[in-house]
Short mmCIF file of C-alpha atoms in Angstrom, two decimals:
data_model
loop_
_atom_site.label_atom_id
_atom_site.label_comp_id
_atom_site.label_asym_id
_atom_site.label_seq_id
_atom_site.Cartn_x
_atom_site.Cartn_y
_atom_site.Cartn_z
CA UNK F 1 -2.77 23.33 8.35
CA UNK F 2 -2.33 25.11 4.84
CA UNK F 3 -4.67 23.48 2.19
CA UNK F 4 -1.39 23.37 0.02
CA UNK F 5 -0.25 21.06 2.92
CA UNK F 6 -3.13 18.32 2.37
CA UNK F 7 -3.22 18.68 -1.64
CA UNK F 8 0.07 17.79 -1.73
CA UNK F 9 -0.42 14.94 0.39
CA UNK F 10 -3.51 13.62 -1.20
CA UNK F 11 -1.47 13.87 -4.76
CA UNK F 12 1.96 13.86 -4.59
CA UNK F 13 2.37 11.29 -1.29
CA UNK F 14 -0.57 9.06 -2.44
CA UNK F 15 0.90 5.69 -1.61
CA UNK F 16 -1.31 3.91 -4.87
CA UNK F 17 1.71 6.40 -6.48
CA UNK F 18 4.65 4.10 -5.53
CA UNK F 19 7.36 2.37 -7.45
CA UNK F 20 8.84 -0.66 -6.45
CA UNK F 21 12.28 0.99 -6.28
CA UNK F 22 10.91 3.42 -4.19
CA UNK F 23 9.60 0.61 -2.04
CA UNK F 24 12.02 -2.52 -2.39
CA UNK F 25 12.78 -3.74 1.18
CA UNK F 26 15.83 -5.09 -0.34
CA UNK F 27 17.59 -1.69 -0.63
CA UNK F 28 16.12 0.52 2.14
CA UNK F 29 17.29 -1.02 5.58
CA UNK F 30 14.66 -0.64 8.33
CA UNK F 31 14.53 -1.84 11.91
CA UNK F 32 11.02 -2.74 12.87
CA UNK F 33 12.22 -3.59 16.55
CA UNK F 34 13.34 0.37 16.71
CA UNK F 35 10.27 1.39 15.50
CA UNK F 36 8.40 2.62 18.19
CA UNK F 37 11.60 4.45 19.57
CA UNK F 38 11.54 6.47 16.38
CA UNK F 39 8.00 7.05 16.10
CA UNK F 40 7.60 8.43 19.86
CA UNK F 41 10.32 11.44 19.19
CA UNK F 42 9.06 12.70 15.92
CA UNK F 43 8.12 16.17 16.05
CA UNK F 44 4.11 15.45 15.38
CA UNK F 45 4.37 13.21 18.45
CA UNK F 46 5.00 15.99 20.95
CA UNK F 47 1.21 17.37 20.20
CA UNK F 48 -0.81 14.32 19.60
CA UNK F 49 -4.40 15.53 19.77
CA UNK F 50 -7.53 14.02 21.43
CA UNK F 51 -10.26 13.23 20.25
CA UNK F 52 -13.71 15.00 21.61
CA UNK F 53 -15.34 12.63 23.35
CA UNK F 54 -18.25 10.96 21.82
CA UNK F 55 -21.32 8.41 22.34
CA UNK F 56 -20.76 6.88 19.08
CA UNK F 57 -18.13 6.78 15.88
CA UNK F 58 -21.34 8.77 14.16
CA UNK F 59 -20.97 11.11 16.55
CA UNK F 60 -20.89 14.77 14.75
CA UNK F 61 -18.21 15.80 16.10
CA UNK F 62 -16.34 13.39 16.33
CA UNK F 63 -16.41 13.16 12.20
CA UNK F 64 -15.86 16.75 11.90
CA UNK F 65 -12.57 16.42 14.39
CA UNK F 66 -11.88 13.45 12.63
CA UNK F 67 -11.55 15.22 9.17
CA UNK F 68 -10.12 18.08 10.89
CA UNK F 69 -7.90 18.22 13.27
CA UNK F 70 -7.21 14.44 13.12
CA UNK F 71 -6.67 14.15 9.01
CA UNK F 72 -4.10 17.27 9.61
CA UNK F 73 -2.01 15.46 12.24
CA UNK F 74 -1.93 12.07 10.24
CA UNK F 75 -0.94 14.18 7.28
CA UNK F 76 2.09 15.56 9.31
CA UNK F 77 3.02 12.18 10.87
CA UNK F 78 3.13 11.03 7.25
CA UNK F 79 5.40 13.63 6.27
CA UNK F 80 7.72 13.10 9.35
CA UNK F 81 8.16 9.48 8.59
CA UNK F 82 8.74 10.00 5.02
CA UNK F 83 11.80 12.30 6.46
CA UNK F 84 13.26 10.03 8.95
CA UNK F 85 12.81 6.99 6.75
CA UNK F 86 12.08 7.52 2.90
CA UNK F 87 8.80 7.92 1.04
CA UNK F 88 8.04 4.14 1.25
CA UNK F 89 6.77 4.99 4.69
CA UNK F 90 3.36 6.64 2.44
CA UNK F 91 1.39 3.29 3.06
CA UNK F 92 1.71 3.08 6.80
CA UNK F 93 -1.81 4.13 6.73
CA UNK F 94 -2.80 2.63 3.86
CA UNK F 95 -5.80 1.18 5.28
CA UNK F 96 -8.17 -1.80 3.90
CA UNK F 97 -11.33 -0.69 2.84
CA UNK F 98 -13.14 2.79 3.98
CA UNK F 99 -10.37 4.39 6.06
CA UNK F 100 -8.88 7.83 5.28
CA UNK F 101 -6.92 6.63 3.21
CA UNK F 102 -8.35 3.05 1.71
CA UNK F 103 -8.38 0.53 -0.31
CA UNK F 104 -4.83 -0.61 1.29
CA UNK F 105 -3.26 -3.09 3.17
CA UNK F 106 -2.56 -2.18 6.18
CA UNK F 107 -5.26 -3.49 9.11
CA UNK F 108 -3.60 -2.01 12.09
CA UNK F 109 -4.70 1.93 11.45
CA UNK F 110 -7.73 2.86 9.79
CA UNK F 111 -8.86 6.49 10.19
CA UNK F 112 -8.37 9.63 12.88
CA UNK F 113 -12.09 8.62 14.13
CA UNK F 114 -11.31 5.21 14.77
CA UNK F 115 -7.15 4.79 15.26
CA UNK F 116 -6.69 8.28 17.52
CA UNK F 117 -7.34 7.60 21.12
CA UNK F 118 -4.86 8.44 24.12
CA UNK F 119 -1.36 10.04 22.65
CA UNK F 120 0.76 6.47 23.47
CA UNK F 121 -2.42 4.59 21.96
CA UNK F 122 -2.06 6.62 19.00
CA UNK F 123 1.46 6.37 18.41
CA UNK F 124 1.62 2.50 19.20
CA UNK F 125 -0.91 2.61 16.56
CA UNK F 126 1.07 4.59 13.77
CA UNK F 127 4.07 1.94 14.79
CA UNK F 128 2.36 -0.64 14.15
CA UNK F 129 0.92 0.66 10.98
CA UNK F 130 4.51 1.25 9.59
CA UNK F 131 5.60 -2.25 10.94
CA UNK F 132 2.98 -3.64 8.97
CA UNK F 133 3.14 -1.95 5.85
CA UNK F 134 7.00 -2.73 5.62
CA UNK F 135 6.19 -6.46 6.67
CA UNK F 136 3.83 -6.95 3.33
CA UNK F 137 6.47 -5.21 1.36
CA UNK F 138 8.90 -8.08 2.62
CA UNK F 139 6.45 -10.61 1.87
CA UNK F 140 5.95 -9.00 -1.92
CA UNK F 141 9.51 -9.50 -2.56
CA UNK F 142 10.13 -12.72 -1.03
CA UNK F 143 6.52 -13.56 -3.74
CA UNK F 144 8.18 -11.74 -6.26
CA UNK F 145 11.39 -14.25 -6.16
CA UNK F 146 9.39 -17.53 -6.77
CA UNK F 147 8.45 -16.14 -10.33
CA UNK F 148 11.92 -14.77 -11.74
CA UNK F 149 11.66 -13.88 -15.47
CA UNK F 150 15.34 -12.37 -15.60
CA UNK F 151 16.69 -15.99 -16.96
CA UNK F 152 13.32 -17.62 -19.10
CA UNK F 153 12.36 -16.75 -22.56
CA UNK F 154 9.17 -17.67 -24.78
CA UNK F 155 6.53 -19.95 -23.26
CA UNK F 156 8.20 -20.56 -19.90
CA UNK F 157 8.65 -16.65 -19.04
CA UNK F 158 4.79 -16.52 -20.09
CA UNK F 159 4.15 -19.26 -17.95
CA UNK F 160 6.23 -18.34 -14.79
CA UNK F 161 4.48 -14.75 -15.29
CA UNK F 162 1.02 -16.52 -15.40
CA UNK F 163 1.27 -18.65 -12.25
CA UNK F 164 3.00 -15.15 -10.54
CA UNK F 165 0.47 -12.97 -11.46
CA UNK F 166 -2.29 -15.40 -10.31
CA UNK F 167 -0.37 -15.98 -6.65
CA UNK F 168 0.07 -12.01 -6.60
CA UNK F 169 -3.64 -11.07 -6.82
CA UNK F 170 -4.42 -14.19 -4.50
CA UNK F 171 -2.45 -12.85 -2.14
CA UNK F 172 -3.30 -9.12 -1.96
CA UNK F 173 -7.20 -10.40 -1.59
CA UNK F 174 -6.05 -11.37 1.31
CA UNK F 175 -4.01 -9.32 2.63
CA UNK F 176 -6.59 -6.27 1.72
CA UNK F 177 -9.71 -8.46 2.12
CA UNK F 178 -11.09 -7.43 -1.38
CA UNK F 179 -12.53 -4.36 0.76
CA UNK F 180 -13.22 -1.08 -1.26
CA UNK F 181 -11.07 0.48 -3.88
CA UNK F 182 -9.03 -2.92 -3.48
CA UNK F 183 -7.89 -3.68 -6.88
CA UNK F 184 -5.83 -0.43 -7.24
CA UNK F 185 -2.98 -1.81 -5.08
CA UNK F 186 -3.50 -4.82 -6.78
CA UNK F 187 -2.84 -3.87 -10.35
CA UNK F 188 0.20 -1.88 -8.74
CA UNK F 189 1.31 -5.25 -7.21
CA UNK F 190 1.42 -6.68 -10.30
CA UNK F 191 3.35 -3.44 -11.98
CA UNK F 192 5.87 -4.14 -8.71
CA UNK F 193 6.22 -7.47 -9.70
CA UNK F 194 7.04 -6.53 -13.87
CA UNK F 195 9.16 -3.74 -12.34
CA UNK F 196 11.52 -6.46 -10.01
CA UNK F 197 11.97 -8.19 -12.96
CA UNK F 198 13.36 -5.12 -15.23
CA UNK F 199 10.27 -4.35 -17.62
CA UNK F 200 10.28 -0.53 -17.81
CA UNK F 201 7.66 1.51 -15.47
CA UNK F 202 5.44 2.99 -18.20
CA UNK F 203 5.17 -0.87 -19.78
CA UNK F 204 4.41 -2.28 -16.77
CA UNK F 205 1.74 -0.36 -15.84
CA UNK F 206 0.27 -0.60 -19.72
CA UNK F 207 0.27 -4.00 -19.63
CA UNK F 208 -1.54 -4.59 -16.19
CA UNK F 209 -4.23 -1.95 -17.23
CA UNK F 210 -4.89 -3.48 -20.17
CA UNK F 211 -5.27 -6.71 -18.60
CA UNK F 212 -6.95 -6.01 -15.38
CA UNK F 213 -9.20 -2.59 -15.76
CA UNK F 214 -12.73 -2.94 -15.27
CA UNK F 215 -12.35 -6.50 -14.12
CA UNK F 216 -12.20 -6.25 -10.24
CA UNK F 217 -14.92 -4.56 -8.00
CA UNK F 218 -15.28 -3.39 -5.13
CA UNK F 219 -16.27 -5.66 -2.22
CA UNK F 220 -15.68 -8.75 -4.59
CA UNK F 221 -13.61 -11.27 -4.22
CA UNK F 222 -12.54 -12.50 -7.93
CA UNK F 223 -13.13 -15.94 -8.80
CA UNK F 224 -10.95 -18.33 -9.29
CA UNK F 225 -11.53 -18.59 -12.91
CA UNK F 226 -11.40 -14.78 -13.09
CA UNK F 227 -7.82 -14.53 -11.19
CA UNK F 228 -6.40 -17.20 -13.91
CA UNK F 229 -8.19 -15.72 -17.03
CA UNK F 230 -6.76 -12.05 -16.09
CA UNK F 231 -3.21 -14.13 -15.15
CA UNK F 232 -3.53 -15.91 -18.78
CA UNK F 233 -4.24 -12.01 -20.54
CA UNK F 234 -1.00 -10.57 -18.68
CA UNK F 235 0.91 -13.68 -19.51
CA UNK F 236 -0.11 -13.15 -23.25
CA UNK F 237 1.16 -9.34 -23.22
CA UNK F 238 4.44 -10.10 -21.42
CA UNK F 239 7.51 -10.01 -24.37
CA UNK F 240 8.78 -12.91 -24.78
CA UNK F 241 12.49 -11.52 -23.50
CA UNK F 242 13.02 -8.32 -21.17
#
């Protein structure tokens, strides 16, 4: 595979690099019961590869293949599903903490060492990947409804932002288990979140960086006190009207 091929992937189809409306579940229809069907007759599932077989996951060879060989084929799965479905599809491998692509929060794939066995096992694997990646997208927007901010002004939009942004990073410790690298989808849950409710991109993202950088770690679990202190700095930022 062309290095040009896995740059671009790295950069341009980094799923940290999403917008919500690139994401919103409420205007890209998917079928998660027709999955699988799909999945199975890409083009990068004719020529699923194998991994060598190995004693252990530290196996040389194994990493090497994995890195190889395996990080080229997940890159061109990724690029078939953002085809057949939209670029949304970028965090279907998202993984939580070390995978090849980490710091996400998707449990179901992880990494070409670890995820690629037999060709079906592989390709149940990606499926359910993608099925649960655009599952936690549902359950962000059904999150991001409790908190609207289109119809309060002064105190109560700070407040509704407060108690939304402190739900929002509650919830994606969860879902990514505060594993490595975690906070980076978390600070671009919360610029989702601004985003649903119409402040602009580039002020969204501001604001959470201001509030947030340098605050989460790796591996840690925030506090409660340090979830509702960071909540209580965005809140403060928000305008007091869209």
């Amino acid at each position: 595979m062309p290095c040009a091929i896995v740059h671009r992937v790295k950069v341009k189809l980094a799923p940290w690099a999403l917008r919500w409306d690139e994401v919103d579940p409420g205007r890209i229809p998917f079928d998660a019961a027709g999955a699988w069907a799909v999945v199975s007759q890409l083009r990068p599932a004719m020529s699923v590869p194998v991994p060598p077989k190995a004693k252990s996951f530290a196996d040389r060879a194994l990493i090497e293949w994995s890195y190889g060989t395996g990080q080229a084929w997940t890159d061109e799965m990724t690029y078939a599903l953002v085809e057949r479905y939209g670029r949304w599809t970028l965090g279907w491998r998202w993984a939580r903490a070390e995978g090849d692509v980490g710091g996400g929060p998707v449990g179901a794939w992880c990494c070409p060492r670890d995820s690629m066995t037999k060709p079906v096992q592989t390709l149940r694997r990606v499926t359910d990947g993608l099925v649960e990646w655009r599952g936690w997208l549902e359950d962000l927007a059904q999150r991001f409804e409790r908190f609207p901010l289109d119809d309060r002004t002064g105190p109560e939009r700070r407040r509704t932002w407060e108690e939304g942004a402190a739900h929002l990073v509650t919830a994606v410790v969860e879902q990514t288990g505060a594993g490595d690298a975690w906070y980076g989808h978390c600070r671009q849950v919360l610029a989702w979140f601004l985003a649903r409710w119409d402040i602009p991109e580039d002020q969204a993202d501001e604001l959470v960086h201001e509030a947030v950088a340098g605050r989460f770690e790796s591996w840690v679990a925030p506090s409660s006190e340090t979830v509702e202190k960071i909540a209580a700095r965005l809140a403060e930022s928000l305008p007091s009207e869209a």
